[in-house]
Each structure stands twice: as C-alpha cells, then as structure tokens.
Short mmCIF file of C-alpha atoms in Angstrom, two decimals:
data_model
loop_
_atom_site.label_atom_id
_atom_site.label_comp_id
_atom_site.label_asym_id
_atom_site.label_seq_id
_atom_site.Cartn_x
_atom_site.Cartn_y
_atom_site.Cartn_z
CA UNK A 1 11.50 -6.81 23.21
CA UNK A 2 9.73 -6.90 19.84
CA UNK A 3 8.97 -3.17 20.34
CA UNK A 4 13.02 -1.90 20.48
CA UNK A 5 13.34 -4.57 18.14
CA UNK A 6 10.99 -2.86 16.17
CA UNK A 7 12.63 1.13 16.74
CA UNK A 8 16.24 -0.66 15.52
CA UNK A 9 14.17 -2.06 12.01
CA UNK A 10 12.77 0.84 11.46
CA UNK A 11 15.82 2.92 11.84
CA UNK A 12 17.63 0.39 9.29
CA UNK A 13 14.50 0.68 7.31
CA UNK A 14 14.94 4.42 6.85
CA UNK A 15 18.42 4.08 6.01
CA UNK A 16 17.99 1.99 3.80
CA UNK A 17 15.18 3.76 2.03
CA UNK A 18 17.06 6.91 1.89
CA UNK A 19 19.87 5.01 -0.02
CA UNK A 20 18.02 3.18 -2.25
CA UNK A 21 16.92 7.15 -3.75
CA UNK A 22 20.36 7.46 -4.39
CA UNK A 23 21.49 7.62 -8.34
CA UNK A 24 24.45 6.09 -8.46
CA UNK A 25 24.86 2.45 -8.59
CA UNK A 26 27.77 2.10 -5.94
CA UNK A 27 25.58 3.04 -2.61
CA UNK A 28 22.91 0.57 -4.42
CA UNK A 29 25.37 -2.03 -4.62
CA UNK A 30 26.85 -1.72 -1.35
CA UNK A 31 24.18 -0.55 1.09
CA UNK A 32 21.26 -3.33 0.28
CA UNK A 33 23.14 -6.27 1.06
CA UNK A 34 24.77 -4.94 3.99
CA UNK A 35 21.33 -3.93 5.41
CA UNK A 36 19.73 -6.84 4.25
CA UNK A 37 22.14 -8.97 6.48
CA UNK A 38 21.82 -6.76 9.16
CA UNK A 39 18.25 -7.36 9.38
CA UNK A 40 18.36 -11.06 8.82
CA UNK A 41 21.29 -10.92 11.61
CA UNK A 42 18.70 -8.81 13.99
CA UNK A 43 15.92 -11.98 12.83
CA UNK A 44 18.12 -14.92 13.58
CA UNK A 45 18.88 -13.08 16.69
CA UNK A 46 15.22 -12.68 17.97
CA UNK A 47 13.97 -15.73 16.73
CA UNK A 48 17.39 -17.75 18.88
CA UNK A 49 16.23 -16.16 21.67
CA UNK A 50 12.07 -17.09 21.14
CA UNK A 51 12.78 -20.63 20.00
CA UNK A 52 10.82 -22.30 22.18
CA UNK A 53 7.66 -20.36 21.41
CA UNK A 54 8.10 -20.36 17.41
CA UNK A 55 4.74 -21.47 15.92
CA UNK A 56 4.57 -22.42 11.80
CA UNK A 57 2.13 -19.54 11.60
CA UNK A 58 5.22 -17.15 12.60
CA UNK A 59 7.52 -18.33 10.25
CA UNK A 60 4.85 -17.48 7.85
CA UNK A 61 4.35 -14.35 9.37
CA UNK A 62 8.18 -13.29 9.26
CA UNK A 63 8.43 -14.23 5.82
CA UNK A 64 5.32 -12.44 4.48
CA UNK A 65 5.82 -9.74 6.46
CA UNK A 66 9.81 -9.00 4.42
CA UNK A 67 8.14 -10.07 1.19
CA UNK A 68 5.83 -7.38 1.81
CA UNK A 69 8.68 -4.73 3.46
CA UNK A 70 10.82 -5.37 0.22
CA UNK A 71 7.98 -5.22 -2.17
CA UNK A 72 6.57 -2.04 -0.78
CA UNK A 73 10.40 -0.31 -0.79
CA UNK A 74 10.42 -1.71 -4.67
CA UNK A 75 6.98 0.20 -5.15
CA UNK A 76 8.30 3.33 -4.30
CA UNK A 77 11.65 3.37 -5.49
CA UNK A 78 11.96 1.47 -8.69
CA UNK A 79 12.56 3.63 -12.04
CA UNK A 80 9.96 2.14 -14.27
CA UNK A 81 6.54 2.57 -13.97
CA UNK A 82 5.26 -0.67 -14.45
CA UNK A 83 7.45 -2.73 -12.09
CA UNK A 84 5.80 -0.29 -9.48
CA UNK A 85 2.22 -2.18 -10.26
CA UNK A 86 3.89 -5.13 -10.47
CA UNK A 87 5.88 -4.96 -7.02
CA UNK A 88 2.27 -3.68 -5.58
CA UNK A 89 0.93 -6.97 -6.75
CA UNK A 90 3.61 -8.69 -4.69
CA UNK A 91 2.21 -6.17 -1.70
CA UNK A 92 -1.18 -7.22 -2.29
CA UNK A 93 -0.61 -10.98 -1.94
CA UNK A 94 1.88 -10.35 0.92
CA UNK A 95 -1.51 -8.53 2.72
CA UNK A 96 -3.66 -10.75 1.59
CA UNK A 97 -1.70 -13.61 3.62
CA UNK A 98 -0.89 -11.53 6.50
CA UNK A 99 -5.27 -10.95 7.04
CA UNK A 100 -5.21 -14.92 6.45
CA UNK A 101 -3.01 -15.25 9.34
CA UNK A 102 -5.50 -13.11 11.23
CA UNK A 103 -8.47 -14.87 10.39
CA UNK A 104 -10.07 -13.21 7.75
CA UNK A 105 -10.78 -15.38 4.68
CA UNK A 106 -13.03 -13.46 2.67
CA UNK A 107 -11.24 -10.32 3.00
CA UNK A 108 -7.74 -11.96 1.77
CA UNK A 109 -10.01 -13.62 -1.37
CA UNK A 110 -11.55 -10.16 -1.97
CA UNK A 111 -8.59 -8.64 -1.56
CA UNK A 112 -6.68 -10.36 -4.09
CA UNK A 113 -9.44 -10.48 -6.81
CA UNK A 114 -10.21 -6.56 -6.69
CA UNK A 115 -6.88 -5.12 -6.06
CA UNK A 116 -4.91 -7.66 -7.52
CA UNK A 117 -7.56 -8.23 -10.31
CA UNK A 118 -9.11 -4.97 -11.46
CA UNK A 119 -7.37 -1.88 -9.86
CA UNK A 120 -3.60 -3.31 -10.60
CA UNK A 121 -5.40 -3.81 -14.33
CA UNK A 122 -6.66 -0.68 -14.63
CA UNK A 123 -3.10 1.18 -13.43
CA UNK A 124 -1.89 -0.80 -15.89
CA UNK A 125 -3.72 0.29 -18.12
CA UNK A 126 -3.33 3.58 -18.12
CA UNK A 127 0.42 3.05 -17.58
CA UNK A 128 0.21 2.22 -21.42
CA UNK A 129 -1.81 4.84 -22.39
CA UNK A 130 0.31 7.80 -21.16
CA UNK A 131 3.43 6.60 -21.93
CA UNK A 132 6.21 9.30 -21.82
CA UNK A 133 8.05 9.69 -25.01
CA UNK A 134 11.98 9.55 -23.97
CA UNK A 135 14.30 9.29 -20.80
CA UNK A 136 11.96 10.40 -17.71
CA UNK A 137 14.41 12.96 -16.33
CA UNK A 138 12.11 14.73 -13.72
CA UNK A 139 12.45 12.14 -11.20
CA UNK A 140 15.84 12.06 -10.88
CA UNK A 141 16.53 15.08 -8.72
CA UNK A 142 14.91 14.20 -4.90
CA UNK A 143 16.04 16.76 -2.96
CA UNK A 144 13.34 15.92 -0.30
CA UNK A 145 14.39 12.64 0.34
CA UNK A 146 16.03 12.79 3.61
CA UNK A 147 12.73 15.20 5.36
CA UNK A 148 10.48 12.41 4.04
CA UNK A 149 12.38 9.58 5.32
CA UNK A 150 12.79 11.54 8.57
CA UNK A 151 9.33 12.19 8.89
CA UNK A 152 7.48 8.95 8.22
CA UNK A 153 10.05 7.44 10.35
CA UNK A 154 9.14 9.59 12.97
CA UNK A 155 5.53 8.89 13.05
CA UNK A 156 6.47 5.25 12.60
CA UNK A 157 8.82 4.90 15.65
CA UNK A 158 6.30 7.42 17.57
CA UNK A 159 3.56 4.46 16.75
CA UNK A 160 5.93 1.93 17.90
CA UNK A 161 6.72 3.14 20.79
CA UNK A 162 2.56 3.76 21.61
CA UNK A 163 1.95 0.76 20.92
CA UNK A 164 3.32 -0.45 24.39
CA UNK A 165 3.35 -4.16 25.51
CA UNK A 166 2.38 -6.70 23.11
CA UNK A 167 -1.00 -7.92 23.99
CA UNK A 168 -2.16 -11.93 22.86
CA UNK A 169 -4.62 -12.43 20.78
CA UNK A 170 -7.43 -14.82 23.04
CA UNK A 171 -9.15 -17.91 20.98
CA UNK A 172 -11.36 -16.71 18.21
CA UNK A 173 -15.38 -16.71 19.47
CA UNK A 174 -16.68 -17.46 15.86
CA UNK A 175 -18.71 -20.53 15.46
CA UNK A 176 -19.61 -20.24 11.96
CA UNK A 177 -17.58 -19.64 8.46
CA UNK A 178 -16.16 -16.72 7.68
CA UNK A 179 -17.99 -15.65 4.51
CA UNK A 180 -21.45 -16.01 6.44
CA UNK A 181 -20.26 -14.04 9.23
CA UNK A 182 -19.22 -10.84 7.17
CA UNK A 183 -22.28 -11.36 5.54
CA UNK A 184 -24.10 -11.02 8.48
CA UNK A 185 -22.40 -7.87 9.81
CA UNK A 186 -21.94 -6.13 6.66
CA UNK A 187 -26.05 -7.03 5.42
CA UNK A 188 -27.70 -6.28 8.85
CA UNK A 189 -25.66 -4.30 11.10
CA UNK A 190 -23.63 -1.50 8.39
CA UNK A 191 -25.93 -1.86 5.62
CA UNK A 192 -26.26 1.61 5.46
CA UNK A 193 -22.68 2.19 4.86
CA UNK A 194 -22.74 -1.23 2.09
CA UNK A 195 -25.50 1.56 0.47
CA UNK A 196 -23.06 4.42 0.54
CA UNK A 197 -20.39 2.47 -0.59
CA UNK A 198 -22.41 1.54 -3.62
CA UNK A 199 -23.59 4.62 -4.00
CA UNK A 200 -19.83 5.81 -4.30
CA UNK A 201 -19.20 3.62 -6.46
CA UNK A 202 -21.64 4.28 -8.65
CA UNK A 203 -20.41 7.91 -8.87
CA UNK A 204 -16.74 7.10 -9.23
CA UNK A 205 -17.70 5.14 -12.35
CA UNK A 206 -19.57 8.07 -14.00
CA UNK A 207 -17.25 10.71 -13.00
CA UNK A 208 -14.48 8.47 -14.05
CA UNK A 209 -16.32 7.95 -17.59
CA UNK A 210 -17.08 11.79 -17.93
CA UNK A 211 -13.76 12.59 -17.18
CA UNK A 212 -11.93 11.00 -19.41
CA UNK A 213 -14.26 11.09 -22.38
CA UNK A 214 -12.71 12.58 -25.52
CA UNK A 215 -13.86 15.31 -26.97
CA UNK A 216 -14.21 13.83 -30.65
CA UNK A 217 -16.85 11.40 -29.55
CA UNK A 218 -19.13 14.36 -28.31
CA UNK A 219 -18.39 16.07 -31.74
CA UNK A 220 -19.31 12.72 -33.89
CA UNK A 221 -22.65 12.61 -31.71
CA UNK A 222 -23.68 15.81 -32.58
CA UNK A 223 -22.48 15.55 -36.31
CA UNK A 224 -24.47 12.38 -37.03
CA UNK B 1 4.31 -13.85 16.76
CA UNK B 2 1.65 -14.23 15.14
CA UNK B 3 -0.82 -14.66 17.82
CA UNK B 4 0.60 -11.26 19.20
CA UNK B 5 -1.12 -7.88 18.22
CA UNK B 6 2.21 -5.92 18.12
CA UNK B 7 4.14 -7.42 15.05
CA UNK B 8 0.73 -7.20 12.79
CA UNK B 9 0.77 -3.77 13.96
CA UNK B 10 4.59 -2.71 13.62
CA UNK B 11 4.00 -4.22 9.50
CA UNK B 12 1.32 -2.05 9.23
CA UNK B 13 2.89 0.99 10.41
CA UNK B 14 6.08 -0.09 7.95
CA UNK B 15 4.04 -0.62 5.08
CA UNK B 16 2.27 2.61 5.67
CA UNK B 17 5.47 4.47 6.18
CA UNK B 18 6.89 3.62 3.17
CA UNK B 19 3.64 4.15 1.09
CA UNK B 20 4.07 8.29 2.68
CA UNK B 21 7.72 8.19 1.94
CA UNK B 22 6.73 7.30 -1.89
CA UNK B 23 4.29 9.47 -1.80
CA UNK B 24 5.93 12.96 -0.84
CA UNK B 25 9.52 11.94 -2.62
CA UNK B 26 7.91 10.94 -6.02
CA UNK B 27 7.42 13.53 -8.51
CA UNK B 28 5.27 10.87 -11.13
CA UNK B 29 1.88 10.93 -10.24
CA UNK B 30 1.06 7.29 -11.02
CA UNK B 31 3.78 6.30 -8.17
CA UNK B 32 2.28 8.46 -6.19
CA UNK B 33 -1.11 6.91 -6.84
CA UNK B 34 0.02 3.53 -6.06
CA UNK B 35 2.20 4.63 -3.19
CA UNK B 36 -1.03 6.04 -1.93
CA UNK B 37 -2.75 2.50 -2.79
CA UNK B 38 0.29 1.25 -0.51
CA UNK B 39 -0.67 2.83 2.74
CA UNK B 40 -3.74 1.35 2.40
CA UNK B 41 -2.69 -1.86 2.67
CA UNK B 42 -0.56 -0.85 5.89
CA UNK B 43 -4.59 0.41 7.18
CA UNK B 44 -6.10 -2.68 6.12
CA UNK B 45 -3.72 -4.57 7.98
CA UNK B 46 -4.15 -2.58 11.10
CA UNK B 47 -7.99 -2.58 10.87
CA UNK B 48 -8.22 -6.49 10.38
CA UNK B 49 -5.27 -6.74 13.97
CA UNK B 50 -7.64 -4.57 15.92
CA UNK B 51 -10.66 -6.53 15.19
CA UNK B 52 -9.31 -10.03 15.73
CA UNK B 53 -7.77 -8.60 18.84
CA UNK B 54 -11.44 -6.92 20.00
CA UNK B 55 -12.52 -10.27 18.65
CA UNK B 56 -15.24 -8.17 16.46
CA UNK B 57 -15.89 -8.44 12.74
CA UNK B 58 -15.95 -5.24 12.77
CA UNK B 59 -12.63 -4.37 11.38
CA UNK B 60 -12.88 -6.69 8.53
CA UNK B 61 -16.21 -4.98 7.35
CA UNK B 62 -14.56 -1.70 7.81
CA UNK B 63 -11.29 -3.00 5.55
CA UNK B 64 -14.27 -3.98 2.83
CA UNK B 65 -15.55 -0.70 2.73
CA UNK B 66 -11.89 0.46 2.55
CA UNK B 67 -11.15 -1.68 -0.24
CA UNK B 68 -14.44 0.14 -2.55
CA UNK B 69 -13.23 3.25 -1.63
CA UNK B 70 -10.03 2.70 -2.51
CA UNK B 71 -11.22 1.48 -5.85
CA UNK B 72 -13.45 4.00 -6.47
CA UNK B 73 -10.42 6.55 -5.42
CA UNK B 74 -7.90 4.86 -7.88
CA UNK B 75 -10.46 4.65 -10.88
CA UNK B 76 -11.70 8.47 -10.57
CA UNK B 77 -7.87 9.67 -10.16
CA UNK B 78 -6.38 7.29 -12.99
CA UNK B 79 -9.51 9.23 -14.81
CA UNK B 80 -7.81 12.62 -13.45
CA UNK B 81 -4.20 11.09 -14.81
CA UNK B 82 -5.63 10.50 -18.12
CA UNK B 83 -7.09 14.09 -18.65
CA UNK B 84 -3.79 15.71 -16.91
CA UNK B 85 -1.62 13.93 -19.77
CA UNK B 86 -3.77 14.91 -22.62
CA UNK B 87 -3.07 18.86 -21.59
CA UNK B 88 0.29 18.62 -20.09
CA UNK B 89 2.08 15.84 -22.15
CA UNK B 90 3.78 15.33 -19.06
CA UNK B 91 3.16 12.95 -15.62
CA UNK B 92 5.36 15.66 -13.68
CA UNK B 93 4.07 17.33 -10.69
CA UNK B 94 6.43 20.31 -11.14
CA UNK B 95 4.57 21.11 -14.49
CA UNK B 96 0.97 21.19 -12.97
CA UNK B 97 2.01 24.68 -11.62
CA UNK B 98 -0.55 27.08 -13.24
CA UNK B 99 -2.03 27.95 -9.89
CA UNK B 100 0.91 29.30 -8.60
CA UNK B 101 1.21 32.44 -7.13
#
C-alpha cells in the first residue's frame, strides 16, 4: 500500500516539479495548490485508512518528511541564489529530524552544526562574493526540463517499486548512549577510514586555499 | 510509519530525485552545487534506514564520513566557483565552453 502510494506521489511530484520550471506566473499560481491538495487528499486518505496504527513518531515523520519534499523542490527551483541556501537549511533540519526518528543522535547534532553551521556559511559566502551584476537571464530558458524530470522519476519509481514489502524495524539492541557508541565504531573498528577522512580534509583545505588565492598577494610577497 | 523501513526509504529516494533534477536543469553552478549537497541528504537518509534496520552502527559512521566528504567537496568546488568567476565574469555553464570541439 505505501509502495503504489508512493508511485502516485512521485508521479504528482514530477508534475509538479516540471511546472514549477515554468516562467509564467499563471501555471505557478494554479498548479501548486491544486497539487498540494491532491497530496494532502492522498495523506488524509492513507492515514483514514491506518488510524488505528498511527504512532506520534509518524505524525512527525509525515510532517518532516513534506517540510523536507517542499524545501528540497524550493532548492532547486527558486530564482535567487540565496533562498536556495536558505531552503537547504530548511532540508538540513528536516534530515536532521528524520535520522532522530531513526535513532541517531549524534549524527542529527553533527549534522546540523556542520552543514547547517559551516558549509551553508561558506555557500553563503561566496554567494556574496560573485554576485552577478544585472538580471540573471541564462537560467531562464530550460529546455531540458521535461528529460530530467522524466528521468529521475524513473529511477525513483524503479527504486520504489524494488523496494518491495515494507519490512519493520525490530527493537533497537543498543544498551549504551548514542555518542559513545559511534565513538566506539568509528575509533576502533573504521579508524582507518576516520584517518582518510582527515587526511581529505586536510587536502581540501589547502587545495581550497591555493585555489582561490589571488594573484596580488603572491606579487606583494615577492615585492617586499 | 515510522517504525517501517519503506517510507524512510521512499523520502530518501524523493529527496535525491529532486537534488538530480536540480542538478541537470540548472544552468548556475552554485544551484547545482547545493542541488548536489541535496542528494546527499536523500543518501544520508538511506544509509542511517539501512543501519537501524540491520540494527548496525554502521550506517551512521558511514553518513559521518559522508558528511566530511561532502564538506571537503563543497569547500574545494566553492574554491573552483570563486576562480571560474574571476575569468568568466559569469556563473553560466554555457560560457565554460572553451573545450569544445
């Protein structure tokens, strides 16, 4: 049941995504609130006929999981630049609460603080720094909207339908806290991979830093 | 639901879909940066619903390592941006064509 439930939101999904590309205001207008209620008509719908199994934990679920939907469509199709970061900071706390729901504290914390916290900065960041002087008219014309949409919906639905029954999730095994237990695995069993990932990061920060280094600077070192 | 694997799942595959939709239809390479940054949070949702439902830590330490790489990735290409825009004056895609044949 969830899985054709599934197929029918994603096909609204990419109709609705292939409208929102649309320039002109009417289909805007017209086609997001009709889809909207469609979906919210296919929600009330599934969750009349599971009301004796509803938990609080899926309410929060169903509504982190939209929030998250609608933030992620506003990533990708809003006009300005900086609502895109903003909207992904939406996505980021919509993920963070979704790995909450599955257990996973630290991740949720850590995801919030680094994504939210110092990559969203960073974007915006630069978003200031190159700053397009006038109307940006090249992203107007999106001829290849209706492949795309075809396409990832395609390898969505094709997931869906893999995905088969649902299968329940049996009582978590893990006596101690959360933090202590990723500590564990990450510090004894994938250390090696911790070392990599350091070592990348290392790297990333001095390509990052030689990359973007003006050339000025390197001409007042060798003048003094 | 949310003791079910599916529904974590189907977001994940949403989230990622539209991340891949942003990223082939957008012509501004910061969108398509952060619509990249997008479908990873549709994998790090998957990755945290398969380990809870192999009842393994694994898949949280894996969406960790995921997260540095992703930083790492988003720091080194905002670098790339930076140095783009100081030739080209221009975040187009369509303009970074001097390769072409």
């Amino acid at each position: 049941m969830v899985g054709s439930m599934g197929v029918i939101g994603l096909i609204l999904l990419a109709v609705g995504l292939y409208l929102l590309f649309d320039r002109s205001g009417l289909v805007r207008v017209v086609a997001v609130p009709m889809l909207l209620i469609m979906a919210f008509g296919l929600g009330v719908g599934y969750g009349l006929y599971r009301w004796k199994d509803v938990r609080p934990a899926d309410l929060v679920f169903v509504l982190t999981s939209i929030v998250g939907i609608v933030s992620a469509v506003r990533v990708v199709t809003h006009c300005n630049t900086l609502f895109s970061a903003f909207y992904f900071i939406i996505l980021v706390a919509a993920t963070a609460v979704i790995v909450l729901l599955l257990g996973a504290q630290f991740l949720s914390a850590a995801l919030v603080l680094i994504y939210a916290g110092a990559i969203i900065v960073v974007y915006v960041f630069v978003i200031m720094l190159v700053q397009e002087l006038g109307l940006v008219r090249y992203d107007l014309n999106r001829p290849r909207v209706v492949l795309s949409v075809i396409a990832a919906a395609t390898i969505a639905g094709s997931s869906v339908f893999l995905l088969g029954d649902s299968a329940v999730f049996s009582p978590v095994p893990w006596e101690r806290s959360n933090v202590a237990a990723i500590g564990k695995i990450v510090l004894v069993d994938y250390v090696v991979t911790l070392e990599l990932a350091g070592v990348l990061l290392l790297s990333a920060v001095i390509g990052a830093i030689g990359l973007a280094k003006r050339e000025s600077v390197e001409r007042n070192d060798y003048e003094s | 639901m949310s003791h079910e694997l599916l529904p974590y799942l189907l977001i994940s595959v949403v989230i990622f879909a539209i991340g891949l939709v942003g990223f082939i239809v957008r012509r501004n390479l910061i969108v398509m940066f952060l619509s990249t940054e997008v479908m990873f949070q549709g994998v790090i949702i998957a990755a945290v619903a398969f380990g809870r439902f192999h009842n393994q830590l694994t898949g949280q330490a894996f969406a960790l390592l995921l997260l540095i790489v992703a930083a790492s990735e988003a720091a080194v290409g905002l670098a790339l941006i930076i140095v783009v825009f100081r030739r080209r004056q221009s975040l187009d895609t369509n303009r970074l064509n001097e390769l072409k044949g």
